[in-house]
Each structure stands twice: as C-alpha cells, then as structure tokens.
GROMACS .gro file of C-alpha atoms in nm:
model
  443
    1UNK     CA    1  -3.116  -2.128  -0.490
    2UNK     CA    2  -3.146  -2.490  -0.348
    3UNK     CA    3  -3.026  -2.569  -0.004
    4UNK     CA    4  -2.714  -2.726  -0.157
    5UNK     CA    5  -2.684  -2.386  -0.316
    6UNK     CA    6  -2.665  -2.205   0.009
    7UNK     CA    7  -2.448  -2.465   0.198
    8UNK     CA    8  -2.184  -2.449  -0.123
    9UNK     CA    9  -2.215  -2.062  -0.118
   10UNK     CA   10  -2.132  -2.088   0.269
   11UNK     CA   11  -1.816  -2.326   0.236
   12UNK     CA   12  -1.667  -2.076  -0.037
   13UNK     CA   13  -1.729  -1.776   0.214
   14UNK     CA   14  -1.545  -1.968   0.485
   15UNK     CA   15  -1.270  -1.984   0.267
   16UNK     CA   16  -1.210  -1.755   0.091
   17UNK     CA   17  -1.248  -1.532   0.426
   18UNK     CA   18  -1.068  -1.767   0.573
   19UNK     CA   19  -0.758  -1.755   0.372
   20UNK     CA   20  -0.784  -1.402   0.384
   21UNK     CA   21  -0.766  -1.347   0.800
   22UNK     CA   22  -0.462  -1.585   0.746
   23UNK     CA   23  -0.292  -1.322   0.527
   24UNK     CA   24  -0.386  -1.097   0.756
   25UNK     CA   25  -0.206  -1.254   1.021
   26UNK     CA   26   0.099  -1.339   0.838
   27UNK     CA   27   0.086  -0.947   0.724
   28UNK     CA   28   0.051  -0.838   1.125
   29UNK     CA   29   0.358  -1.088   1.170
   30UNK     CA   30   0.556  -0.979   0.951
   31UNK     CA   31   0.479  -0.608   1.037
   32UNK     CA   32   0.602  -0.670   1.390
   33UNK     CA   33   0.911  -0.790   1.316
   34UNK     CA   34   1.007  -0.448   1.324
   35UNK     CA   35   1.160  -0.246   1.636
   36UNK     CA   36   0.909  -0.054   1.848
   37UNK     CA   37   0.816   0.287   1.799
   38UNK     CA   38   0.600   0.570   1.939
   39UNK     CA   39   0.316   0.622   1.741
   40UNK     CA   40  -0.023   0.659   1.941
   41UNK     CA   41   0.072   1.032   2.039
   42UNK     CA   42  -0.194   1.343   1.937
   43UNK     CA   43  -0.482   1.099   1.770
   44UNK     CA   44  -0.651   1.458   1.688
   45UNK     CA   45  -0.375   1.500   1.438
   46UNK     CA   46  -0.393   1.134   1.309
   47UNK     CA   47  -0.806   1.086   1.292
   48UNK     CA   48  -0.764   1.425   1.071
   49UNK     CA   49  -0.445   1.266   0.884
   50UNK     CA   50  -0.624   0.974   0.775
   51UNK     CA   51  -0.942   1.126   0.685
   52UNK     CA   52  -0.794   1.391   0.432
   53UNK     CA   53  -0.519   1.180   0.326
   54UNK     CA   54  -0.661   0.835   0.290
   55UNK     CA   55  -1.067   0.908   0.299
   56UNK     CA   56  -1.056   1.254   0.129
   57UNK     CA   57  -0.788   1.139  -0.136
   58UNK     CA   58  -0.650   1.526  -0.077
   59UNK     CA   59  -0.274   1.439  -0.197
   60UNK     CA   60  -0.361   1.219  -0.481
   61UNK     CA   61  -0.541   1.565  -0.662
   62UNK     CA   62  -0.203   1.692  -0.688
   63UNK     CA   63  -0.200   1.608  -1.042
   64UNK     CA   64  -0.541   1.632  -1.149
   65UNK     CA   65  -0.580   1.365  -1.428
   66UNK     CA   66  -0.454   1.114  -1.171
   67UNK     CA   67  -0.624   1.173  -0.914
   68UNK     CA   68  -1.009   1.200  -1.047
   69UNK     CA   69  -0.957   0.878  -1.220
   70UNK     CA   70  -0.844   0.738  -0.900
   71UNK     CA   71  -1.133   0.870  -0.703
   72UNK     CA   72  -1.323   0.771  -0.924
   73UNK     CA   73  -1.198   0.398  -0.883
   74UNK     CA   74  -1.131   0.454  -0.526
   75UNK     CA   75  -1.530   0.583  -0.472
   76UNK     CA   76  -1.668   0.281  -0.719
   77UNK     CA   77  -1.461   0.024  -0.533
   78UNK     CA   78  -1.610   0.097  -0.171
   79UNK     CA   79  -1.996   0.167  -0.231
   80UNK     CA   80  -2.035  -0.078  -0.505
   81UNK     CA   81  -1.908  -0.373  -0.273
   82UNK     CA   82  -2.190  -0.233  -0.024
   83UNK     CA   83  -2.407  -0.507  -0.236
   84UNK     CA   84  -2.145  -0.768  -0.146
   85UNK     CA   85  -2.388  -0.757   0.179
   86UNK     CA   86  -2.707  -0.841   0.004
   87UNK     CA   87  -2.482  -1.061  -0.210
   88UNK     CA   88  -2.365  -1.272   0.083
   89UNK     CA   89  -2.733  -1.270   0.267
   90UNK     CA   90  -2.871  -1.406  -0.059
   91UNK     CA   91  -2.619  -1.648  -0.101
   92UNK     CA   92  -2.674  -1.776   0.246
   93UNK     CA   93  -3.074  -1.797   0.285
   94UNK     CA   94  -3.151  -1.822  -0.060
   95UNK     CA   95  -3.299  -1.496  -0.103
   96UNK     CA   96  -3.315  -1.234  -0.418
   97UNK     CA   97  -3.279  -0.881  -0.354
   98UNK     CA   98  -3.335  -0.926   0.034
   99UNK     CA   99  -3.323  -0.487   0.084
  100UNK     CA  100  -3.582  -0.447  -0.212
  101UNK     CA  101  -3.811  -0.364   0.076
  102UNK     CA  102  -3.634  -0.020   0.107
  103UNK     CA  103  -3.827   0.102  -0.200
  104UNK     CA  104  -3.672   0.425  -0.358
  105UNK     CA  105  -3.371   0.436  -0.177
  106UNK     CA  106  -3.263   0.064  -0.241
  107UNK     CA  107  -3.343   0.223  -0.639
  108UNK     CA  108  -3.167   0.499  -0.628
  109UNK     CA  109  -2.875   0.260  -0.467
  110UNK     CA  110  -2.845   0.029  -0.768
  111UNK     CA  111  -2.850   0.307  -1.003
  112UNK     CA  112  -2.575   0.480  -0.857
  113UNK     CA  113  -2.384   0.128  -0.854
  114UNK     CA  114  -2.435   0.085  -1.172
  115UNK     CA  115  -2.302   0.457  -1.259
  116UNK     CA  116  -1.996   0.386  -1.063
  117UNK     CA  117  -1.943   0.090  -1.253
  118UNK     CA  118  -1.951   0.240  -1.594
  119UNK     CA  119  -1.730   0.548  -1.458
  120UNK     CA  120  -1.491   0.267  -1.293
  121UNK     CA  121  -1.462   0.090  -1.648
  122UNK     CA  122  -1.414   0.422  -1.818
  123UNK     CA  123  -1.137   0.462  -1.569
  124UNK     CA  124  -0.973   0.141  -1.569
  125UNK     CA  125  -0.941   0.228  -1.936
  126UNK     CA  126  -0.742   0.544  -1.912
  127UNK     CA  127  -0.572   0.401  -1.652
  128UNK     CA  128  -0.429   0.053  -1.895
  129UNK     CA  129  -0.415   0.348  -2.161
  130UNK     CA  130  -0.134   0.582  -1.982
  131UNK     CA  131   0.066   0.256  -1.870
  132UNK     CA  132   0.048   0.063  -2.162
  133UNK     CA  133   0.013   0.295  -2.478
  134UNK     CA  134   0.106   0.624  -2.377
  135UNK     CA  135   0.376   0.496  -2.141
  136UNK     CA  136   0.383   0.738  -1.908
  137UNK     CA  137   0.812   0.764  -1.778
  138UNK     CA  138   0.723   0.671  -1.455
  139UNK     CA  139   0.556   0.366  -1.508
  140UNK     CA  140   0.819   0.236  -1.762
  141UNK     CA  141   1.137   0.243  -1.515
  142UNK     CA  142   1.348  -0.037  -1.488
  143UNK     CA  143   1.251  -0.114  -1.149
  144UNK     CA  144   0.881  -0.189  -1.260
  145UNK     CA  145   0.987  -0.461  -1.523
  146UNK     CA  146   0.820  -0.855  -1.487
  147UNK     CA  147   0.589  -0.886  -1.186
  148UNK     CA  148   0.537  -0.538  -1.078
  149UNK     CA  149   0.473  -0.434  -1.448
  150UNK     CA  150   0.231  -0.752  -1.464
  151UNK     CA  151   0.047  -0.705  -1.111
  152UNK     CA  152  -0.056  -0.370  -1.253
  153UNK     CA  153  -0.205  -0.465  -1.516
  154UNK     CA  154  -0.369  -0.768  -1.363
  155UNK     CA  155  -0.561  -0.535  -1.072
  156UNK     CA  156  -0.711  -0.354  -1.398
  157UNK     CA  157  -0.832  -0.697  -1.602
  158UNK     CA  158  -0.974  -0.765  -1.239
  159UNK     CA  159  -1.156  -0.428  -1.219
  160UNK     CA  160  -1.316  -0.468  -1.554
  161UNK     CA  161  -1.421  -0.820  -1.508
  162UNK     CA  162  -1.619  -0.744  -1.161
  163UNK     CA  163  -1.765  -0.409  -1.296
  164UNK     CA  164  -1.894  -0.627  -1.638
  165UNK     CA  165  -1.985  -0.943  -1.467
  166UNK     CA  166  -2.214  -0.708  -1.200
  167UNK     CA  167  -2.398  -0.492  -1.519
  168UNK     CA  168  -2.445  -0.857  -1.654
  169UNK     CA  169  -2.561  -1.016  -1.364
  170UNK     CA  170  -2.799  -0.674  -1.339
  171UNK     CA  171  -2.910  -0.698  -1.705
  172UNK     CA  172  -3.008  -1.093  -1.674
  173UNK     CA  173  -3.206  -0.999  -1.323
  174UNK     CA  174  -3.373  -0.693  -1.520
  175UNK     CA  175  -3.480  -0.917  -1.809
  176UNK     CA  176  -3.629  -1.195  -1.583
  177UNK     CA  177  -3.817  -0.940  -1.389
  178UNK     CA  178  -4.016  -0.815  -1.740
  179UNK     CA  179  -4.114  -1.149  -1.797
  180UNK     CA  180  -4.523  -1.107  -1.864
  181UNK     CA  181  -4.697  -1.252  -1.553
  182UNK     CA  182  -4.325  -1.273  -1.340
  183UNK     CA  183  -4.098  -1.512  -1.335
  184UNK     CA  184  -3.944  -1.761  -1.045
  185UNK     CA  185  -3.879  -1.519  -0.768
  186UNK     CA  186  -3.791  -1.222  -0.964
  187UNK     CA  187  -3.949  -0.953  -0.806
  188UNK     CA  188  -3.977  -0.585  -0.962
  189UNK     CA  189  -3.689  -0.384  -0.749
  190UNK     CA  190  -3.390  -0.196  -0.842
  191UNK     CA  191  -3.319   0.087  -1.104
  192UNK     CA  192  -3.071   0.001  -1.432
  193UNK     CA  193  -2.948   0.335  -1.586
  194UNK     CA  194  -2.656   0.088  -1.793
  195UNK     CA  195  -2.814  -0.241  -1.742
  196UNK     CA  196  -3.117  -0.138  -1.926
  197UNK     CA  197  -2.921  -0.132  -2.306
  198UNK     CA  198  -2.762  -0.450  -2.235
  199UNK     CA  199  -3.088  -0.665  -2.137
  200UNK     CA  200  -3.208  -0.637  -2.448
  201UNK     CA  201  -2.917  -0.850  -2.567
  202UNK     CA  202  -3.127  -1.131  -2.446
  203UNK     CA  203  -3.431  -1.128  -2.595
  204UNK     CA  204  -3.500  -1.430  -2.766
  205UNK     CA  205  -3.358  -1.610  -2.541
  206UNK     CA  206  -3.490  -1.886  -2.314
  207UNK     CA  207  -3.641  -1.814  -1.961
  208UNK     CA  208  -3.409  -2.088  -1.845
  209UNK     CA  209  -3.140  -1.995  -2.057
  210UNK     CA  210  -3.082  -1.668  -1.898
  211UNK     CA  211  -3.207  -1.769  -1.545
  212UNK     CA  212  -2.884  -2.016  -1.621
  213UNK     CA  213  -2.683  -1.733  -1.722
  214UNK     CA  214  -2.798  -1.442  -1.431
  215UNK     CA  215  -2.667  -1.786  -1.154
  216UNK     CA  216  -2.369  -1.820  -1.352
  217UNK     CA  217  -2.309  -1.428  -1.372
  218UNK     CA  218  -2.416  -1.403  -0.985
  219UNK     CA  219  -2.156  -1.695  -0.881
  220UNK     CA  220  -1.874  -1.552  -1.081
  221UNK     CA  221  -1.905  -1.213  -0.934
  222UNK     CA  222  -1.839  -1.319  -0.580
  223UNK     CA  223  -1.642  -1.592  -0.667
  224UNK     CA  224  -1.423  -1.296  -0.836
  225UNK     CA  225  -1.479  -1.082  -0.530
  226UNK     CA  226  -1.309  -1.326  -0.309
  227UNK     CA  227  -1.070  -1.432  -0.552
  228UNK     CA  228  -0.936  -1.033  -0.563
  229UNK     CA  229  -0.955  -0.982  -0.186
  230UNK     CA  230  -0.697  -1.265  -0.122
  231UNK     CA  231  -0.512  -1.165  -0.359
  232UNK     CA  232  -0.460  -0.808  -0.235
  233UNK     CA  233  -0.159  -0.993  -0.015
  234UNK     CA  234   0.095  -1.047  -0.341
  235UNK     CA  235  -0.044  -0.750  -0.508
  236UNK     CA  236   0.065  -0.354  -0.482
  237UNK     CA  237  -0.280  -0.293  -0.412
  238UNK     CA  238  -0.248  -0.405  -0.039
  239UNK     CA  239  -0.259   0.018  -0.004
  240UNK     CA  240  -0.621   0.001  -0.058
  241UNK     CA  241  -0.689  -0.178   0.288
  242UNK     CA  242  -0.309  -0.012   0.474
  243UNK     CA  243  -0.390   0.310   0.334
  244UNK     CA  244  -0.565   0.404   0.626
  245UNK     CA  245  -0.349   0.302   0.937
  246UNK     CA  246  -0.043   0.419   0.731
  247UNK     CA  247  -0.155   0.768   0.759
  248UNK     CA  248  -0.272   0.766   1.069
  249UNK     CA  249   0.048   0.626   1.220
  250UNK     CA  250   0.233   0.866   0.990
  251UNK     CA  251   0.494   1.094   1.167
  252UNK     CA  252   0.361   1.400   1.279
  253UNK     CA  253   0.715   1.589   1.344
  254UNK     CA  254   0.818   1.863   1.080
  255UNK     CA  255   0.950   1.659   0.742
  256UNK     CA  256   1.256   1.798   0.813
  257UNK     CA  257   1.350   1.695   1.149
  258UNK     CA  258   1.550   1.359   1.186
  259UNK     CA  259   1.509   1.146   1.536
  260UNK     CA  260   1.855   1.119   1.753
  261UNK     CA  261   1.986   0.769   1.890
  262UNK     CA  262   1.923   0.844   2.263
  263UNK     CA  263   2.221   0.594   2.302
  264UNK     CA  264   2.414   0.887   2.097
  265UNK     CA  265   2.226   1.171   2.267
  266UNK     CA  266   2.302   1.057   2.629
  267UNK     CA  267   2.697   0.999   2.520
  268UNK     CA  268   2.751   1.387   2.367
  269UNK     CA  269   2.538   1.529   2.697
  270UNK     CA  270   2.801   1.340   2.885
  271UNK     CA  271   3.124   1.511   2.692
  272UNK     CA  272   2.992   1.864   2.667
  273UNK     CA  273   2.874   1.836   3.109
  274UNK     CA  274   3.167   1.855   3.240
  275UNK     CA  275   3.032   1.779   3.589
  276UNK     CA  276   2.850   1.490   3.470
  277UNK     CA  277   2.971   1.120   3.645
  278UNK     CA  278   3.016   0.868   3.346
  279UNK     CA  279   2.957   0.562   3.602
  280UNK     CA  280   2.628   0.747   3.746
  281UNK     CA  281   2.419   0.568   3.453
  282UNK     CA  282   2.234   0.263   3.517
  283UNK     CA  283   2.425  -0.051   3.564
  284UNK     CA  284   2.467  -0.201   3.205
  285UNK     CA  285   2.298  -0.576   3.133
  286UNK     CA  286   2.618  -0.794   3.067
  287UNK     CA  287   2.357  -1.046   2.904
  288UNK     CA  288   2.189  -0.818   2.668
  289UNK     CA  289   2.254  -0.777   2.310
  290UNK     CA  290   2.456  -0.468   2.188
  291UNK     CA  291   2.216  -0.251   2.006
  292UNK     CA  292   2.295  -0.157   1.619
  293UNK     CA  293   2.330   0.161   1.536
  294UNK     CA  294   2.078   0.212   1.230
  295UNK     CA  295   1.976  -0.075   0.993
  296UNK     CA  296   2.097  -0.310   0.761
  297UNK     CA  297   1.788  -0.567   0.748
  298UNK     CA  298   1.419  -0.500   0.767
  299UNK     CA  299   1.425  -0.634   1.177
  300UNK     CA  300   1.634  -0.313   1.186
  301UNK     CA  301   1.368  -0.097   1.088
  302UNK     CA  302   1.044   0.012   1.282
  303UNK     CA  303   0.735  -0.115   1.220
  304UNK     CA  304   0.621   0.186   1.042
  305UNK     CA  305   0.847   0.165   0.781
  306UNK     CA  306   0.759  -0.192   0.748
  307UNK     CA  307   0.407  -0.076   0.711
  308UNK     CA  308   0.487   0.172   0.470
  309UNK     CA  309   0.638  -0.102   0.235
  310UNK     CA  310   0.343  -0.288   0.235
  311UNK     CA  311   0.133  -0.027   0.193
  312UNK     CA  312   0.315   0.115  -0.147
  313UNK     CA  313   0.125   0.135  -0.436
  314UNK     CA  314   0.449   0.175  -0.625
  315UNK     CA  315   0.283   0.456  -0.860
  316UNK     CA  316   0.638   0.617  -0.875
  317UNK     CA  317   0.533   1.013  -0.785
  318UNK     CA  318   0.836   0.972  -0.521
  319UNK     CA  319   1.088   0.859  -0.791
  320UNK     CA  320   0.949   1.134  -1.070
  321UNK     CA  321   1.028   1.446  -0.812
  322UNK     CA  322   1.352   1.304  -0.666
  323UNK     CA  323   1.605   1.507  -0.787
  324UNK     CA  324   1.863   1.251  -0.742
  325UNK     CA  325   1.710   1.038  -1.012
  326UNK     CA  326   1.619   1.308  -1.238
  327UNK     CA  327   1.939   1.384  -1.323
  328UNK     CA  328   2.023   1.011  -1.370
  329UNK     CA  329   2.184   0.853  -1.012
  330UNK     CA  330   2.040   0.540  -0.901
  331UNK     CA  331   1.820   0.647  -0.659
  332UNK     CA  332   1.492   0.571  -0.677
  333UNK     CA  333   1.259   0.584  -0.368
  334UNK     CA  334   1.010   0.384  -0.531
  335UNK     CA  335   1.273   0.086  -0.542
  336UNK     CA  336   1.398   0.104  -0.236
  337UNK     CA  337   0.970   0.106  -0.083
  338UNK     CA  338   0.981  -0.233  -0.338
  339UNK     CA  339   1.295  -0.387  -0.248
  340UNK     CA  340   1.203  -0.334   0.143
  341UNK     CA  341   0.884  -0.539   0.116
  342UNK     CA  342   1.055  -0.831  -0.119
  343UNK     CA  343   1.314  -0.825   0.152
  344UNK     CA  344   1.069  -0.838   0.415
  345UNK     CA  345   0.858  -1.147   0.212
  346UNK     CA  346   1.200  -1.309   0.242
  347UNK     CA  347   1.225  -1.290   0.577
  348UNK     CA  348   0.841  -1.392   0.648
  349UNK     CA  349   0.889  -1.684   0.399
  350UNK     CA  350   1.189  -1.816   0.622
  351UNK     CA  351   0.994  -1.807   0.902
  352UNK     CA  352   0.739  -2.000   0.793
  353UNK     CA  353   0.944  -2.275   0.636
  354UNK     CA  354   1.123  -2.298   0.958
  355UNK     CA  355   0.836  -2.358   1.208
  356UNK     CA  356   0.836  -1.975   1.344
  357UNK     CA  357   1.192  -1.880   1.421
  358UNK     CA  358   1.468  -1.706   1.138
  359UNK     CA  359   1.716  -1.853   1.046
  360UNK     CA  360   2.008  -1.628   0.891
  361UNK     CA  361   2.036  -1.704   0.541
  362UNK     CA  362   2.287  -1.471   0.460
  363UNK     CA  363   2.102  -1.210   0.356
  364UNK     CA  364   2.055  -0.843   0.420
  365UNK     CA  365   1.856  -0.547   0.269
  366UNK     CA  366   2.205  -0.343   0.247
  367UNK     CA  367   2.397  -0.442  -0.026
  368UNK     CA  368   2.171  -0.750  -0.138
  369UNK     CA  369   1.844  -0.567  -0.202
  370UNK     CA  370   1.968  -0.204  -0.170
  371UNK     CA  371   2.289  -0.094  -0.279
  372UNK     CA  372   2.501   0.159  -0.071
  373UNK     CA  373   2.572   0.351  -0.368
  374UNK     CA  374   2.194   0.446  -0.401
  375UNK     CA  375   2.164   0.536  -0.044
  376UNK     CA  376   2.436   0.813  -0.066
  377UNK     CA  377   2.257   0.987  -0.398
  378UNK     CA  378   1.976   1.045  -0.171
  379UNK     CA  379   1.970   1.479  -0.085
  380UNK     CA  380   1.794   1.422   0.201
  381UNK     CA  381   1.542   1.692   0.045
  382UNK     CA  382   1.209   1.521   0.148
  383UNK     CA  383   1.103   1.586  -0.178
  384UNK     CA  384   0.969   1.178  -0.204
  385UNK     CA  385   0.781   1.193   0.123
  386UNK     CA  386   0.588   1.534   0.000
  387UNK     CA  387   0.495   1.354  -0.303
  388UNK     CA  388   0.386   1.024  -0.160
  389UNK     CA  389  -0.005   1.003  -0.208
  390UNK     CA  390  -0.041   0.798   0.180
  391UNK     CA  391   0.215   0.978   0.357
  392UNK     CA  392   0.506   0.700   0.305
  393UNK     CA  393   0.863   0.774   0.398
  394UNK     CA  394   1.171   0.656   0.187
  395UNK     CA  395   1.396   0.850   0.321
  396UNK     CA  396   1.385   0.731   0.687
  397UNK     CA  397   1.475   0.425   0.563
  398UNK     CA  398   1.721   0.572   0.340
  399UNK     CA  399   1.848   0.764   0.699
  400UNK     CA  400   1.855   0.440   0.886
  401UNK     CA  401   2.053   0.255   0.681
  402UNK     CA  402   2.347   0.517   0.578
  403UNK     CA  403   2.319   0.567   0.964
  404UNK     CA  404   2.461   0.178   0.979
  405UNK     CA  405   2.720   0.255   0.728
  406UNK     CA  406   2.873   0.535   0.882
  407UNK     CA  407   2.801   0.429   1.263
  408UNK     CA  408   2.883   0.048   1.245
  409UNK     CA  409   3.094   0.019   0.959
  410UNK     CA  410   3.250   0.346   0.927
  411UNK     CA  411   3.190   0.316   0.515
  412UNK     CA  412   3.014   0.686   0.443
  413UNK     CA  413   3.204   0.812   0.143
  414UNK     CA  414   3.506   0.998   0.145
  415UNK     CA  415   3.427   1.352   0.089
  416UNK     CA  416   3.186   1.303   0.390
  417UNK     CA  417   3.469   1.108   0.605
  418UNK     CA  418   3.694   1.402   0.571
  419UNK     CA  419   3.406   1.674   0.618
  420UNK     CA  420   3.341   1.463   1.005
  421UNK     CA  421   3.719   1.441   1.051
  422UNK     CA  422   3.724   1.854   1.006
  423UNK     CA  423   3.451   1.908   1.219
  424UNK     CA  424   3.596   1.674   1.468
  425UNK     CA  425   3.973   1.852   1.433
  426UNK     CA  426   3.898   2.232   1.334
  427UNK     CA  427   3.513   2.190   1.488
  428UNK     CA  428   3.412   2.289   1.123
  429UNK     CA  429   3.387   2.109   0.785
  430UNK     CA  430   3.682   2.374   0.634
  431UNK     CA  431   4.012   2.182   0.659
  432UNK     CA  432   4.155   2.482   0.844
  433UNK     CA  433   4.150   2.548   1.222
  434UNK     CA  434   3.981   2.831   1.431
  435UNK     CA  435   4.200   3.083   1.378
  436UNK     CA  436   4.214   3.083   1.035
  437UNK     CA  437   3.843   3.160   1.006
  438UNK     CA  438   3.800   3.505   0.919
  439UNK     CA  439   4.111   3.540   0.725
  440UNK     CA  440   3.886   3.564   0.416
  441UNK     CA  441   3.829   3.963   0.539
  442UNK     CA  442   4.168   4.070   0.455
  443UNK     CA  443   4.170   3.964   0.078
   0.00000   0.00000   0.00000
C-alpha cells in the first residue's frame, strides 16, 4: 500500500466509525426517552443472565435446527471479525499480515476463520432456504410484509458477500505467496483449509492481475464491514450488539408477577387503615405534572421496554406460542415489539427535525400503531416472554398500555367493566352479594 493508500484507508475508518458512534448516540437518545426504572439490582443474577442467554445462546437451542445454525452464524460473526484488527493495522501502516509473527497459532487462526466462513455460508443458506422456499408460518405473517421481509433477506446477501469476498481475498494472498522466488511483500503465513481449492482459479493469471484483484478483494471486505456495521441501526439485527445489555437489564422478578403503581398502592393502604391521616402525606407540588396512569406513547414506557424494541430480532417464536394468535385474534407480540420501535423512530425523527425538543404530532402508539383490540386478546400467559430468545417482554408493554385504557380512559371491555363493578359492589366478580355465596350447597 502507498501512503495515499493508508491516509484513504484512515479517512474511511473515521467515517464509517464515525457515523456509527452517531447512531449510537441517537440510539442512547432515543432509549432514554423512556421513564426511569430500577434495574442495577443483584448484578450476580444479571452477569449470569447475559452470559447464558446472550453469550451461551442457551434459549435459542430450544428448537434445535434454529439454534445451531444460529450459533453457528452467531460464533462465525464474532471470531472471524477478530482479523478486522490486523485488517485495520494493515490498512493504516501499510503492512501485510502484521500477527504472522505468531507462527502456529496465527495458522491455526486463519484456518479456523476460514472454517467458520464456509459453515457461516452453509448457514446463511438454510437460513434464505426456510424463509424463502420452505416458508416457514412464522416468517410469512402479515406483519413481516415489505421492509421487514426485505431487511431479512438483505442481512443474509450481506453475510454471504463478506464470508466470499474474505475466502477470495485469502485465495489471491495464498496464490501470491507461491509465486517461485516470492512476490512483493507476500510473505509465507497463514493456513487455507477452503482457500486452497479456490486459488487455483487463478493460475494463469498475471502477477499484477491478481495482486490487482487480492487490493480490490481486501478494500471491498472492509469497505463491506463498515458498510454492515452502520447499517445495523435500520436493520432487525441491532440484537446482535443490544443482545447483551437486554439480558442483563432483564427483570429478574418471577414472570408472573406484575409491578403495582405506588401512586395506587399508597391510595388502597390508605382505605383499608382506618387510622391512617389522608392529609399526613407529603405536601403535593401544585406545579408538577399529573402522572399517567400506564402508557399510551413510547415516553410512557420505561427504558427497558424501549430497549427491548430495539433489540428484537423479530424471528416471531413469541407470536408462534401465543395462544391468542394461534387460534386466529390479532395479537401478535412480535408486532406490537415492531410497531413500538417504528413508533419510537417516529418520535426520534421529530426530534431531530425540530432542533432537540418534540413536538406533538398527533400521534400515539395506542390506537395509531397498536390497536386496543389486540391488547385485550392478550391472556396474560407469559407464554411470549418464555419464548423470546434475549429475554424480551411484550407483555409489559401489552400491561402498560391496557393499564391506560382502563385507568385513564375507563375503556377495558365490557365483560371486564362489569367483573370490577362486582368486585367493587358484592367484593367478588359473581353478580350476587355475600350472602348469596354458598347457596350453591343446598342444590
């Protein structure tokens, strides 16, 4: 490489990094947009969470054929773009295989790379296979037509372009270095278990030909490299970097336990203490805001949940065990993971166009993204959280916002309005009072 070389090599790392820590930080933005909540509590629990969840891949082997392909993707991802190190010191000095001094072990480390790239192809293969020919049901819903269908595929034509333009790139630096009596700085290093069929491809052809070619095959790579990382932030496959602090921030509490308002909590201790003294509370801020009883936009929500919509990899395991959409209501939690994100895009797009601050544009997740009618098919079974391969939760969004309908806008359906009224009456959900209770014993 000529100096001009390195100093073009340089620019392009500076941006395309560049652009990336500025997704980054519109990501973080947007994240914190939601409410506060507690999650730095037993980091025992959530080191172990994220280790066997997101390292260990333990709830993606759930269904087998899934879950070694994606390990296998998952595993070929990570250690092959170790070499995007040597990459990047080459491209900067000028270099060629800068940890050939490593011997055996930087041997055995391009061989396996090189095995992980053929297993990654063979992978990407079954994977385009089950979602475009065998059309697997949950990755032909109607909630993954257009884009979401598209960005799919797309992440897999990117995965087989990297994993060919790096055996190519191999097989052109494996031919130079057989040259009789060496050529340009093409030293003898690395071992090609793939590469090795495909050099011979280019025999025949010029030195300078294929020098021409291995540049052009090197540049491509990590101009593809960069060109995938930024676009991680449109893509579903944002998991594979939120993965990680999704499950460790995941809640910890039994999946069956739902959190109390403490708003709510401190009004029923009041009614059921007789001695209490209503006025003994702390003076009340005539200023402040009203607080909202559950959510009906994403600034509603907790920053968890706005993580976990980012973090979807909208592979639809939630929406194939729901029972509600099995037998056909339009529930699906994998919709309402995608419709939460789009929302919250909406939101992050406003504030950019208007210098920081939102402006209401009329707008709201309920009704305009997520329909109320989807929220009340929703058993409450957990079933979608169990399945979830990174520990994201549906239904506490689901929770939230049915909260807001029944709390703020006293819309839960009717069968549930008159089951509340009961309780409220009769201090049951029977529509008959107290004394009337056992009268079942003398029929």
């Amino acid at each position: 490489m000529s100096y001009l070389d390195n100093i073009l090599f340089a620019v392009l790392l500076a941006v395309g990094f560049g652009y990336f820590f500025n997704n980054v930080k519109k990501l973080r933005r947007n994240i914190n947009l939601g409410t506060n909540v507690d999650r730095i509590d037993n980091p025992k629990a959530r080191w172990t969470n994220m280790a066997m969840i997101a390292l260990g891949q333990s709830k993606m082997v759930k269904r087998p054929i899934a879950g070694i392909l994606h390990i296998i993707v998952y595993v070929g991802f990570v250690i092959i773009n170790i070499e995007l190190l040597e990459i990047i010191i080459d491209g900067l000095f000028g270099t060629h295989r800068v940890f050939a001094f490593i011997g055996v072990t930087y041997d055995v480390l391009i061989a396996s790379f090189e095995i992980l790239a053929g297993l990654v192809l063979f992978a990407v293969f079954a994977f385009w296979t089950r979602r475009n020919v065998i059309k697997l049901k949950r990755f032909v819903s109607s909630d993954l037509k257009g884009w979401p269908k598209n960005d799919a595929n797309y992440i897999l034509y990117f995965e087989v372009v990297l994993m060919t333009l790096f055996l190519l790139m191999n097989a052109t630096d494996l031919h130079l270095q057989n040259v009789p009596g060496g050529y340009s700085h093409f030293i003898q290093a690395g071992s090609f278990p793939i590469s090795q069929f495909i050099a011979p491809l280019f025999d025949g052809v010029s030195n300078e030909l294929v020098m021409l070619l291995s540049e052009l095959f090197w540049w491509l790579h990590i101009v593809g490299i960069l060109i995938f990382m930024n676009y991680l932030y449109y893509s579903k496959h944002l998991h594979i970097l939120l993965a990680f602090p999704n499950t460790y921030f995941a809640n910890l509490n039994p999946q069956g336990e739902f959190d109390n308002l403490a708003s709510v909590t401190k009004e029923v201790k009041l009614m059921m203490d007789p001695n209490a003294d209503p006025f003994a509370a702390a003076p009340v801020d005539e200023n402040a805001v009203p607080s909202k009883f559950g959510a009906s936009d994403v600034q509603d929500l907790n920053w968890v949940q706005l993580l976990n919509a980012y973090t979807c990899t909208e592979c639809g395991r939630c929406t194939s065990s729901c029972p509600a959409n099995i037998t056909g209501k339009k529930l699906s939690p994998r919709k309402i993971m995608m419709a939460t994100r789009d929302r919250l895009e909406e939101v992050g797009r406003n504030i950019d166009a208007n210098k920081g601050i939102f402006i209401p544009d009329n707008k709201t997740l309920l009704n305009d993204y997520i329909t109320p009618e989807e929220l009340w098919a929703c058993t409450s079974c957990n079933a979608c959280v169990e399945e979830c391969p990174v520990n994201i939760s549906p239904l506490s969004i689901i929770l939230d916002m049915r909260r807001y309908l029944v709390m703020e806008q006293s819309a839960a359906p009717m069968p549930l309005n008159a089951m509340m009224t009961n309780i409220e009456n009769n201090g049951a959900p029977w529509q008959y009072n107290q004394q009337d209770r056992l009268n079942w014993k003398n029929e």
